[in-house]
mmCIF file of C-alpha atoms in Angstrom:
data_model
loop_
_atom_site.group_PDB
_atom_site.id
_atom_site.type_symbol
_atom_site.label_atom_id
_atom_site.label_comp_id
_atom_site.label_asym_id
_atom_site.label_seq_id
_atom_site.Cartn_x
_atom_site.Cartn_y
_atom_site.Cartn_z
ATOM 1 C CA UNK A 1256 -4.350 -15.999 24.000
ATOM 2 C CA UNK A 1257 -5.660 -12.931 22.777
ATOM 3 C CA UNK A 1258 -7.314 -13.046 19.430
ATOM 4 C CA UNK A 1259 -6.941 -10.378 17.288
ATOM 5 C CA UNK A 1260 -9.756 -9.524 14.641
ATOM 6 C CA UNK A 1261 -9.047 -7.447 11.447
ATOM 7 C CA UNK A 1262 -12.191 -6.086 9.766
ATOM 8 C CA UNK A 1263 -11.923 -4.932 6.068
ATOM 9 C CA UNK A 1264 -14.514 -3.957 3.786
ATOM 10 C CA UNK A 1265 -12.899 -6.190 1.103
ATOM 11 C CA UNK A 1266 -10.993 -9.410 0.458
ATOM 12 C CA UNK A 1267 -6.937 -9.045 0.602
ATOM 13 C CA UNK A 1268 -6.710 -10.737 -3.143
ATOM 14 C CA UNK A 1269 -3.086 -9.207 -2.933
ATOM 15 C CA UNK A 1270 -4.023 -7.372 -6.474
ATOM 16 C CA UNK A 1271 -3.957 -3.805 -4.549
ATOM 17 C CA UNK A 1272 -1.323 -2.020 -2.127
ATOM 18 C CA UNK A 1273 -3.556 -1.833 0.366
ATOM 19 C CA UNK A 1274 -4.680 -5.391 0.083
ATOM 20 C CA UNK A 1275 -0.988 -6.594 0.347
ATOM 21 C CA UNK A 1276 -0.878 -4.180 3.656
ATOM 22 C CA UNK A 1277 -3.328 -6.355 4.783
ATOM 23 C CA UNK A 1278 -1.968 -9.506 4.156
ATOM 24 C CA UNK A 1279 1.747 -8.911 5.358
ATOM 25 C CA UNK A 1280 -0.487 -7.347 8.745
ATOM 26 C CA UNK A 1281 -2.382 -10.680 9.222
ATOM 27 C CA UNK A 1282 0.748 -12.732 8.299
ATOM 28 C CA UNK A 1283 2.756 -11.047 11.663
ATOM 29 C CA UNK A 1284 -0.155 -10.803 13.412
ATOM 30 C CA UNK A 1285 -0.313 -14.540 12.865
ATOM 31 C CA UNK A 1286 3.251 -15.311 14.702
ATOM 32 C CA UNK A 1287 2.196 -13.494 17.902
ATOM 33 C CA UNK A 1288 -1.282 -15.456 18.246
ATOM 34 C CA UNK A 1289 -4.896 -16.287 16.706
ATOM 35 C CA UNK A 1290 -6.079 -13.967 14.673
ATOM 36 C CA UNK A 1291 -9.394 -13.507 12.678
ATOM 37 C CA UNK A 1292 -10.013 -12.067 9.054
ATOM 38 C CA UNK A 1293 -13.524 -10.486 8.867
ATOM 39 C CA UNK A 1294 -14.154 -9.124 5.356
ATOM 40 C CA UNK A 1295 -17.271 -8.317 3.011
ATOM 41 C CA UNK A 1296 -16.857 -10.197 0.076
ATOM 42 C CA UNK A 1297 -17.668 -7.964 -3.262
ATOM 43 C CA UNK A 1298 -18.097 -9.458 -6.796
ATOM 44 C CA UNK A 1299 -17.322 -13.457 -5.692
ATOM 45 C CA UNK A 1300 -13.667 -12.354 -4.759
ATOM 46 C CA UNK A 1301 -11.844 -14.511 -2.855
ATOM 47 C CA UNK A 1302 -8.697 -13.353 -0.314
ATOM 48 C CA UNK A 1303 -5.301 -14.321 -1.419
ATOM 49 C CA UNK A 1304 -3.975 -18.234 -1.482
ATOM 50 C CA UNK A 1305 -1.165 -16.959 0.486
ATOM 51 C CA UNK A 1306 -2.957 -16.668 3.239
ATOM 52 C CA UNK A 1307 -3.728 -20.637 3.608
ATOM 53 C CA UNK A 1308 -0.004 -21.361 5.037
ATOM 54 C CA UNK A 1309 -0.913 -18.910 8.351
ATOM 55 C CA UNK A 1310 -1.372 -21.230 11.130
ATOM 56 C CA UNK A 1311 -3.274 -19.382 13.556
ATOM 57 C CA UNK A 1312 -5.560 -17.390 10.834
ATOM 58 C CA UNK A 1313 -9.297 -18.051 10.920
ATOM 59 C CA UNK A 1314 -10.875 -16.674 8.035
ATOM 60 C CA UNK A 1315 -15.060 -15.327 8.258
ATOM 61 C CA UNK A 1316 -16.804 -13.597 5.195
ATOM 62 C CA UNK A 1317 -19.326 -11.293 6.295
ATOM 63 C CA UNK A 1318 -22.854 -10.899 4.497
ATOM 64 C CA UNK A 1319 -23.861 -7.885 3.846
ATOM 65 C CA UNK A 1320 -27.248 -6.092 4.417
ATOM 66 C CA UNK A 1321 -29.289 -5.020 1.987
ATOM 67 C CA UNK A 1322 -32.011 -2.312 1.433
ATOM 68 C CA UNK A 1323 -33.508 -0.705 4.598
ATOM 69 C CA UNK A 1324 -30.904 -2.387 6.752
ATOM 70 C CA UNK A 1325 -28.009 -0.853 4.607
ATOM 71 C CA UNK A 1326 -29.486 2.452 4.331
ATOM 72 C CA UNK A 1327 -29.758 2.652 8.146
ATOM 73 C CA UNK A 1328 -26.169 1.916 8.425
ATOM 74 C CA UNK A 1329 -25.225 4.330 5.582
ATOM 75 C CA UNK A 1330 -27.458 6.997 7.032
ATOM 76 C CA UNK A 1331 -25.551 6.316 10.197
ATOM 77 C CA UNK A 1332 -22.157 6.629 8.938
ATOM 78 C CA UNK A 1333 -23.083 10.249 6.851
ATOM 79 C CA UNK A 1334 -24.363 11.276 10.090
ATOM 80 C CA UNK A 1335 -20.888 10.951 11.620
ATOM 81 C CA UNK A 1336 -19.130 12.650 9.257
ATOM 82 C CA UNK A 1337 -18.184 9.644 6.640
ATOM 83 C CA UNK A 1338 -17.609 10.757 2.949
ATOM 84 C CA UNK A 1339 -20.300 9.165 0.865
ATOM 85 C CA UNK A 1340 -18.055 6.715 -1.184
ATOM 86 C CA UNK A 1341 -17.204 5.301 2.130
ATOM 87 C CA UNK A 1342 -19.849 5.652 4.168
ATOM 88 C CA UNK A 1343 -21.570 2.999 1.273
ATOM 89 C CA UNK A 1344 -18.533 0.747 2.084
ATOM 90 C CA UNK A 1345 -19.593 0.868 5.823
ATOM 91 C CA UNK A 1346 -20.811 -2.565 6.991
ATOM 92 C CA UNK A 1347 -22.805 -2.978 10.098
ATOM 93 C CA UNK A 1348 -22.735 -6.603 9.940
ATOM 94 C CA UNK A 1349 -18.738 -6.330 9.446
ATOM 95 C CA UNK A 1350 -18.631 -4.858 13.215
ATOM 96 C CA UNK A 1351 -20.736 -7.395 14.606
ATOM 97 C CA UNK A 1352 -18.880 -10.206 13.362
ATOM 98 C CA UNK A 1353 -15.711 -8.193 14.465
ATOM 99 C CA UNK A 1354 -17.351 -7.893 18.059
ATOM 100 C CA UNK A 1355 -18.100 -11.313 18.061
ATOM 101 C CA UNK A 1356 -15.193 -13.161 16.976
ATOM 102 C CA UNK A 1357 -13.019 -10.878 19.441
ATOM 103 C CA UNK A 1358 -14.803 -11.699 22.460
ATOM 104 C CA UNK A 1359 -14.320 -9.697 25.361
ATOM 105 C CA UNK A 1360 -11.016 -9.493 25.780
ATOM 106 C CA UNK A 1361 -9.807 -9.585 21.882
ATOM 107 C CA UNK A 1362 -8.136 -6.730 19.910
ATOM 108 C CA UNK A 1363 -10.135 -5.273 17.199
ATOM 109 C CA UNK A 1364 -8.496 -3.428 14.161
ATOM 110 C CA UNK A 1365 -10.613 -1.510 11.511
ATOM 111 C CA UNK A 1366 -8.647 -1.723 7.948
ATOM 112 C CA UNK A 1367 -9.076 1.862 6.156
ATOM 113 C CA UNK A 1368 -11.936 4.243 6.520
ATOM 114 C CA UNK A 1369 -14.971 2.328 5.873
ATOM 115 C CA UNK A 1370 -14.132 -0.225 8.272
ATOM 116 C CA UNK A 1371 -13.347 2.877 10.333
ATOM 117 C CA UNK A 1372 -16.861 4.479 9.552
ATOM 118 C CA UNK A 1373 -18.719 0.477 10.424
ATOM 119 C CA UNK A 1374 -17.045 0.615 13.551
ATOM 120 C CA UNK A 1375 -17.169 3.907 15.021
ATOM 121 C CA UNK A 1376 -20.228 3.187 17.523
ATOM 122 C CA UNK A 1377 -18.257 0.196 18.685
ATOM 123 C CA UNK A 1378 -15.099 2.699 19.403
ATOM 124 C CA UNK A 1379 -17.307 3.960 22.173
ATOM 125 C CA UNK A 1380 -18.088 0.608 24.212
ATOM 126 C CA UNK A 1381 -14.325 -0.732 23.973
ATOM 127 C CA UNK A 1382 -10.931 -0.099 22.143
ATOM 128 C CA UNK A 1383 -10.499 -0.435 18.447
ATOM 129 C CA UNK A 1384 -7.497 -0.023 16.613
ATOM 130 C CA UNK A 1385 -7.575 2.226 13.289
ATOM 131 C CA UNK A 1386 -5.417 1.027 10.482
ATOM 132 C CA UNK A 1387 -5.053 3.449 7.940
ATOM 133 C CA UNK A 1388 -3.796 2.698 4.432
ATOM 134 C CA UNK A 1389 -3.197 6.250 3.971
ATOM 135 C CA UNK A 1390 -3.738 9.760 6.023
ATOM 136 C CA UNK A 1391 -6.177 10.481 2.972
ATOM 137 C CA UNK A 1392 -6.703 13.705 3.656
ATOM 138 C CA UNK A 1393 -2.851 14.709 3.201
ATOM 139 C CA UNK A 1394 -3.208 14.412 -0.266
ATOM 140 C CA UNK A 1395 -6.298 13.549 -1.991
ATOM 141 C CA UNK A 1396 -8.556 16.596 -3.548
ATOM 142 C CA UNK A 1397 -11.840 17.157 -3.399
ATOM 143 C CA UNK A 1398 -14.561 14.370 -3.104
ATOM 144 C CA UNK A 1399 -17.829 14.202 -4.797
ATOM 145 C CA UNK A 1400 -19.541 14.075 -1.794
ATOM 146 C CA UNK A 1401 -20.469 17.918 -1.399
ATOM 147 C CA UNK A 1402 -18.244 17.896 1.669
ATOM 148 C CA UNK A 1403 -14.481 17.688 -0.651
ATOM 149 C CA UNK A 1404 -11.471 17.222 1.138
ATOM 150 C CA UNK A 1405 -12.731 19.686 4.359
ATOM 151 C CA UNK A 1406 -15.395 16.502 4.847
ATOM 152 C CA UNK A 1407 -12.629 13.677 4.866
ATOM 153 C CA UNK A 1408 -10.269 15.803 7.344
ATOM 154 C CA UNK A 1409 -12.959 15.949 9.732
ATOM 155 C CA UNK A 1410 -13.966 12.531 9.712
ATOM 156 C CA UNK A 1411 -10.202 11.222 9.644
ATOM 157 C CA UNK A 1412 -9.948 13.243 12.729
ATOM 158 C CA UNK A 1413 -12.589 12.030 14.339
ATOM 159 C CA UNK A 1414 -11.108 8.208 13.894
ATOM 160 C CA UNK A 1415 -8.344 9.813 14.962
ATOM 161 C CA UNK A 1416 -9.953 10.758 18.478
ATOM 162 C CA UNK A 1417 -11.966 7.982 18.986
ATOM 163 C CA UNK A 1418 -9.575 4.963 18.084
ATOM 164 C CA UNK A 1419 -7.400 3.640 20.768
ATOM 165 C CA UNK A 1420 -4.643 3.880 18.355
ATOM 166 C CA UNK A 1421 -3.839 4.536 14.722
ATOM 167 C CA UNK A 1422 -1.449 2.993 12.359
ATOM 168 C CA UNK A 1423 -0.148 4.371 9.930
ATOM 169 C CA UNK A 1424 2.276 3.383 6.979
ATOM 170 C CA UNK A 1425 5.062 6.162 7.197
ATOM 171 C CA UNK A 1426 6.747 8.693 9.975
ATOM 172 C CA UNK A 1427 5.497 11.524 7.621
ATOM 173 C CA UNK A 1428 1.885 10.164 8.194
ATOM 174 C CA UNK A 1429 2.345 9.919 11.804
ATOM 175 C CA UNK A 1430 3.987 13.624 12.029
ATOM 176 C CA UNK A 1431 0.493 14.456 10.060
ATOM 177 C CA UNK A 1432 -1.845 12.317 11.846
ATOM 178 C CA UNK A 1433 -0.408 14.131 15.527
ATOM 179 C CA UNK A 1434 -0.997 17.657 14.027
ATOM 180 C CA UNK A 1435 -4.737 16.486 12.568
ATOM 181 C CA UNK A 1436 -5.578 15.395 16.211
ATOM 182 C CA UNK A 1437 -2.783 16.278 19.231
ATOM 183 C CA UNK A 1438 -2.998 13.561 21.506
ATOM 184 C CA UNK A 1439 -3.843 10.998 19.407
ATOM 185 C CA UNK A 1440 -2.295 7.405 19.791
ATOM 186 C CA UNK A 1441 -0.563 6.985 16.578
ATOM 187 C CA UNK A 1442 1.988 4.103 15.554
ATOM 188 C CA UNK A 1443 4.508 4.105 12.679
ATOM 189 C CA UNK A 1444 3.458 0.464 11.092
ATOM 190 C CA UNK A 1445 5.222 0.176 7.598
ATOM 191 C CA UNK A 1446 4.281 -1.588 4.562
ATOM 192 C CA UNK A 1447 6.756 -4.412 4.427
ATOM 193 C CA UNK A 1448 7.417 -7.559 2.350
ATOM 194 C CA UNK A 1449 8.179 -10.803 3.168
ATOM 195 C CA UNK A 1450 12.116 -10.142 2.279
ATOM 196 C CA UNK A 1451 13.062 -13.594 3.553
ATOM 197 C CA UNK A 1452 10.862 -15.407 0.785
ATOM 198 C CA UNK A 1453 12.508 -12.585 -2.145
ATOM 199 C CA UNK A 1454 15.232 -13.744 -4.091
ATOM 200 C CA UNK A 1455 17.675 -11.126 -4.893
ATOM 201 C CA UNK A 1456 18.194 -10.515 -8.626
ATOM 202 C CA UNK A 1457 21.969 -10.996 -10.100
ATOM 203 C CA UNK A 1458 23.933 -11.138 -11.647
ATOM 204 C CA UNK A 1459 22.024 -8.124 -13.686
ATOM 205 C CA UNK A 1460 22.237 -9.005 -17.427
ATOM 206 C CA UNK A 1461 23.301 -5.384 -18.751
ATOM 207 C CA UNK A 1462 20.205 -5.063 -21.174
ATOM 208 C CA UNK A 1463 19.455 -1.557 -19.530
ATOM 209 C CA UNK A 1464 15.996 -2.647 -18.990
ATOM 210 C CA UNK A 1465 13.889 -0.299 -16.466
ATOM 211 C CA UNK A 1466 10.795 -1.542 -14.856
ATOM 212 C CA UNK A 1467 7.701 0.391 -13.768
ATOM 213 C CA UNK A 1468 5.267 -1.507 -11.485
ATOM 214 C CA UNK A 1469 2.214 -0.241 -10.193
ATOM 215 C CA UNK A 1470 -1.532 -0.411 -9.852
ATOM 216 C CA UNK A 1471 -2.696 2.296 -13.093
ATOM 217 C CA UNK A 1472 -6.437 2.324 -11.442
ATOM 218 C CA UNK A 1473 -4.403 4.481 -8.937
ATOM 219 C CA UNK A 1474 -4.625 7.906 -9.477
ATOM 220 C CA UNK A 1475 -1.089 8.535 -8.152
ATOM 221 C CA UNK A 1476 0.517 5.847 -10.623
ATOM 222 C CA UNK A 1477 -1.523 7.234 -13.632
ATOM 223 C CA UNK A 1478 -0.192 10.647 -12.932
ATOM 224 C CA UNK A 1479 3.609 9.111 -12.951
ATOM 225 C CA UNK A 1480 2.708 6.673 -15.893
ATOM 226 C CA UNK A 1481 2.121 9.994 -18.046
ATOM 227 C CA UNK A 1482 5.317 11.909 -16.645
ATOM 228 C CA UNK A 1483 7.349 8.746 -17.358
ATOM 229 C CA UNK A 1484 6.300 8.548 -20.723
ATOM 230 C CA UNK A 1485 6.090 11.885 -21.787
ATOM 231 C CA UNK A 1486 8.927 13.687 -19.940
ATOM 232 C CA UNK A 1487 11.319 11.037 -18.346
ATOM 233 C CA UNK A 1488 11.893 8.162 -20.625
ATOM 234 C CA UNK A 1489 12.798 10.643 -23.444
ATOM 235 C CA UNK A 1490 15.332 12.209 -21.347
ATOM 236 C CA UNK A 1491 16.742 8.573 -20.428
ATOM 237 C CA UNK A 1492 16.637 7.627 -24.363
ATOM 238 C CA UNK A 1493 18.934 11.361 -24.903
ATOM 239 C CA UNK A 1494 21.281 9.205 -22.568
ATOM 240 C CA UNK A 1495 21.018 5.518 -23.289
ATOM 241 C CA UNK A 1496 18.863 5.001 -26.761
ATOM 242 C CA UNK A 1497 18.691 0.932 -25.974
ATOM 243 C CA UNK A 1498 17.425 1.253 -22.796
ATOM 244 C CA UNK A 1499 13.839 -0.242 -22.403
ATOM 245 C CA UNK A 1500 10.807 0.342 -20.532
ATOM 246 C CA UNK A 1501 8.773 -2.529 -19.073
ATOM 247 C CA UNK A 1502 5.305 -1.615 -17.830
ATOM 248 C CA UNK A 1503 3.597 -3.986 -15.394
ATOM 249 C CA UNK A 1504 0.134 -3.645 -13.252
ATOM 250 C CA UNK A 1505 -3.491 -3.504 -14.240
ATOM 251 C CA UNK A 1506 -5.040 -0.549 -15.824
ATOM 252 C CA UNK A 1507 -2.754 0.163 -18.551
ATOM 253 C CA UNK A 1508 -3.419 2.215 -21.762
ATOM 254 C CA UNK A 1509 -4.032 -0.524 -24.877
ATOM 255 C CA UNK A 1510 -1.530 1.820 -27.162
ATOM 256 C CA UNK A 1511 1.599 1.569 -25.108
ATOM 257 C CA UNK A 1512 3.313 -0.695 -27.298
ATOM 258 C CA UNK A 1513 2.600 1.549 -30.693
ATOM 259 C CA UNK A 1514 4.090 4.550 -29.260
ATOM 260 C CA UNK A 1515 7.525 3.562 -29.112
ATOM 261 C CA UNK A 1516 8.905 0.038 -29.682
ATOM 262 C CA UNK A 1517 11.127 0.298 -26.455
ATOM 263 C CA UNK A 1518 8.115 0.167 -24.380
ATOM 264 C CA UNK A 1519 6.961 -3.317 -23.275
ATOM 265 C CA UNK A 1520 3.265 -3.013 -21.435
ATOM 266 C CA UNK A 1521 2.996 -6.487 -19.954
ATOM 267 C CA UNK A 1522 -0.045 -5.379 -17.822
ATOM 268 C CA UNK A 1523 -1.155 -7.835 -14.947
ATOM 269 C CA UNK A 1524 1.507 -10.431 -14.424
ATOM 270 C CA UNK A 1525 1.273 -14.024 -12.513
ATOM 271 C CA UNK A 1526 4.897 -14.272 -12.294
ATOM 272 C CA UNK A 1527 6.280 -10.252 -11.712
ATOM 273 C CA UNK A 1528 9.446 -12.009 -9.259
ATOM 274 C CA UNK A 1529 10.682 -13.058 -13.418
ATOM 275 C CA UNK A 1530 9.675 -9.813 -14.339
ATOM 276 C CA UNK A 1531 12.244 -8.297 -11.746
ATOM 277 C CA UNK A 1532 14.741 -10.636 -12.653
ATOM 278 C CA UNK A 1533 15.133 -9.364 -16.614
ATOM 279 C CA UNK A 1534 15.223 -6.002 -15.269
ATOM 280 C CA UNK A 1535 18.464 -3.639 -14.146
ATOM 281 C CA UNK A 1536 16.625 -1.701 -12.257
ATOM 282 C CA UNK A 1537 13.032 -0.327 -10.926
ATOM 283 C CA UNK A 1538 11.492 3.568 -11.371
ATOM 284 C CA UNK A 1539 8.978 4.783 -9.020
ATOM 285 C CA UNK A 1540 8.425 8.055 -10.388
ATOM 286 C CA UNK A 1541 5.841 9.574 -7.865
ATOM 287 C CA UNK A 1542 4.759 13.176 -7.640
ATOM 288 C CA UNK A 1543 1.892 12.557 -5.861
ATOM 289 C CA UNK A 1544 0.189 10.043 -2.958
ATOM 290 C CA UNK A 1545 0.953 9.276 0.243
ATOM 291 C CA UNK A 1546 2.358 6.128 2.804
ATOM 292 C CA UNK A 1547 5.143 4.227 1.187
ATOM 293 C CA UNK A 1548 4.695 2.178 -2.118
ATOM 294 C CA UNK A 1549 5.054 -1.342 -1.700
ATOM 295 C CA UNK A 1550 6.433 -1.987 -4.994
ATOM 296 C CA UNK A 1551 9.283 0.329 -4.023
ATOM 297 C CA UNK A 1552 9.834 -1.986 -1.004
ATOM 298 C CA UNK A 1553 9.718 -4.957 -3.407
ATOM 299 C CA UNK A 1554 12.387 -3.477 -5.689
ATOM 300 C CA UNK A 1555 14.845 -3.143 -2.494
ATOM 301 C CA UNK A 1556 14.155 -6.490 -1.349
ATOM 302 C CA UNK A 1557 15.173 -7.644 -4.895
ATOM 303 C CA UNK A 1558 18.137 -6.028 -4.716
ATOM 304 C CA UNK A 1559 17.719 -4.143 -7.603
ATOM 305 C CA UNK A 1560 18.853 -0.631 -7.726
ATOM 306 C CA UNK A 1561 15.789 2.070 -7.243
ATOM 307 C CA UNK A 1562 15.580 5.400 -9.128
ATOM 308 C CA UNK A 1563 12.672 7.370 -7.164
ATOM 309 C CA UNK A 1564 11.494 10.969 -6.703
ATOM 310 C CA UNK A 1565 11.788 12.654 -3.153
ATOM 311 C CA UNK A 1566 7.970 11.920 -3.345
ATOM 312 C CA UNK A 1567 8.220 8.258 -3.603
ATOM 313 C CA UNK A 1568 10.410 8.210 -0.727
ATOM 314 C CA UNK A 1569 9.167 10.257 2.002
ATOM 315 C CA UNK A 1570 7.533 7.513 3.493
ATOM 316 C CA UNK A 1571 10.432 5.093 3.941
ATOM 317 C CA UNK A 1572 13.071 5.842 6.224
ATOM 318 C CA UNK A 1573 16.313 5.356 3.540
ATOM 319 C CA UNK A 1574 19.025 7.476 2.433
ATOM 320 C CA UNK A 1575 19.358 8.906 -1.212
ATOM 321 C CA UNK A 1576 22.547 8.022 -2.932
ATOM 322 C CA UNK A 1577 23.340 4.545 -0.803
ATOM 323 C CA UNK A 1578 19.725 3.106 -0.486
ATOM 324 C CA UNK A 1579 18.226 4.354 -3.709
ATOM 325 C CA UNK A 1580 19.219 6.885 -6.297
ATOM 326 C CA UNK A 1581 16.945 10.034 -6.442
ATOM 327 C CA UNK A 1582 15.701 12.729 -8.995
ATOM 328 C CA UNK A 1583 13.417 15.225 -8.701
ATOM 329 C CA UNK A 1584 12.626 16.083 -12.271
ATOM 330 C CA UNK A 1585 13.177 14.117 -15.830
ATOM 331 C CA UNK A 1586 16.951 15.110 -16.270
ATOM 332 C CA UNK A 1587 17.655 13.844 -12.467
ATOM 333 C CA UNK A 1588 15.732 10.655 -12.921
ATOM 334 C CA UNK A 1589 17.332 9.948 -16.510
ATOM 335 C CA UNK A 1590 20.990 10.590 -14.836
ATOM 336 C CA UNK A 1591 19.834 7.910 -12.074
ATOM 337 C CA UNK A 1592 18.990 5.618 -14.396
ATOM 338 C CA UNK A 1593 22.288 5.574 -16.205
ATOM 339 C CA UNK A 1594 24.168 5.257 -13.072
ATOM 340 C CA UNK A 1595 22.030 2.528 -11.973
ATOM 341 C CA UNK A 1596 23.381 0.810 -15.270
ATOM 342 C CA UNK A 1597 26.761 0.866 -13.664
ATOM 343 C CA UNK A 1598 28.675 -0.716 -11.147
ATOM 344 C CA UNK A 1599 27.148 1.602 -8.425
ATOM 345 C CA UNK A 1600 23.493 0.071 -8.951
ATOM 346 C CA UNK A 1601 25.227 -2.848 -7.676
ATOM 347 C CA UNK A 1602 26.030 -1.238 -4.857
ATOM 348 C CA UNK A 1603 23.027 0.452 -4.264
ATOM 349 C CA UNK A 1604 21.121 -2.585 -4.827
ATOM 350 C CA UNK A 1605 22.577 -4.298 -1.864
ATOM 351 C CA UNK A 1606 22.069 -1.445 0.392
ATOM 352 C CA UNK A 1607 18.493 -1.255 -0.677
ATOM 353 C CA UNK A 1608 18.274 -5.297 0.317
ATOM 354 C CA UNK A 1609 20.189 -4.783 3.999
ATOM 355 C CA UNK A 1610 17.601 -1.757 4.339
ATOM 356 C CA UNK A 1611 14.466 -3.924 3.329
ATOM 357 C CA UNK A 1612 15.904 -6.949 5.378
ATOM 358 C CA UNK A 1613 16.269 -4.330 8.677
ATOM 359 C CA UNK A 1614 13.224 -1.727 8.113
ATOM 360 C CA UNK A 1615 10.604 -3.493 5.680
ATOM 361 C CA UNK A 1616 10.344 -7.231 6.360
ATOM 362 C CA UNK A 1617 7.808 -9.297 7.889
ATOM 363 C CA UNK A 1618 10.502 -9.830 11.412
ATOM 364 C CA UNK A 1619 10.387 -6.308 11.546
ATOM 365 C CA UNK A 1620 6.742 -5.994 11.305
ATOM 366 C CA UNK A 1621 6.364 -8.536 13.955
ATOM 367 C CA UNK A 1622 8.349 -6.467 16.471
ATOM 368 C CA UNK A 1623 6.371 -3.325 15.877
ATOM 369 C CA UNK A 1624 3.245 -5.317 16.500
ATOM 370 C CA UNK A 1625 5.110 -7.104 19.399
ATOM 371 C CA UNK A 1626 4.750 -3.902 21.419
ATOM 372 C CA UNK A 1627 2.112 -2.286 20.398
#
């Protein structure tokens, strides 16, 4: 059977949305045939233990070069147009291991811009799939590399044109990618969760507990947190004074508990399912970013009503008012939260779970990759 090699410049620990996407891809690919994860260890991090249950997965850590060899790789990536930060993450050794593991007939998938930079030369010799975490130039501002967002856009255009196929996480980014590189082969490969392994929440406790779960080191999530604390929750409390806000995820500020007694700042938690089980609804108040938020999909799979902005839902094929509740300003989000606390919230939660099973499950992803 044909082997697929997924090359990534970091260990997929599961702690970030990007690494969760990699883990889901590996799980789906494992159902289709032998698969190799080639990754560059960083600061001693190890791949998620979830990967141990994949029967056809081979894991290959790659030691990157140092000194002059590393400088040559960086220089080549920069000459090809890779922005500074992504060029620094490029590893010639990662490309070499990917080619060796795939053999002459295997399939290679480059995860993200740094892996794409490392495999640009390989793309001239054999087909390589570029897996985008997001279409970065679609939402990023200036980069500190002198090239700015225009430089990033040029590099993404090069990858889209040179890759045999590009996988992006949302229909919106399919359109953006085709606009950026007309004629490129672009496939919608959504972010998913293992819906079958996620227990539904119910019955809800009626505690009027709202949850915002996110990686707060990610700039769009930091912006959402500030908006949530400064404007959205005051609007919620004007309607429901007893509502409680639970915050989880790494990178939370230290003083949030002192800001208001109705805020529970939990930080990174090992047992997030228990936090979902104690919640009445989930907030996804994003104003920036691309792709499809995995915590949104996770909440849908829990059968919890999700309250989200149009921006947060833009990467998902969902119906506002049926699969989730939508608001585009603090008052609208607060009104949606009040609705979520009532019987409508149960209906929306059940519809969201069905949508997750249909479109954002591991089974759905497997069928997409089977046809890719």
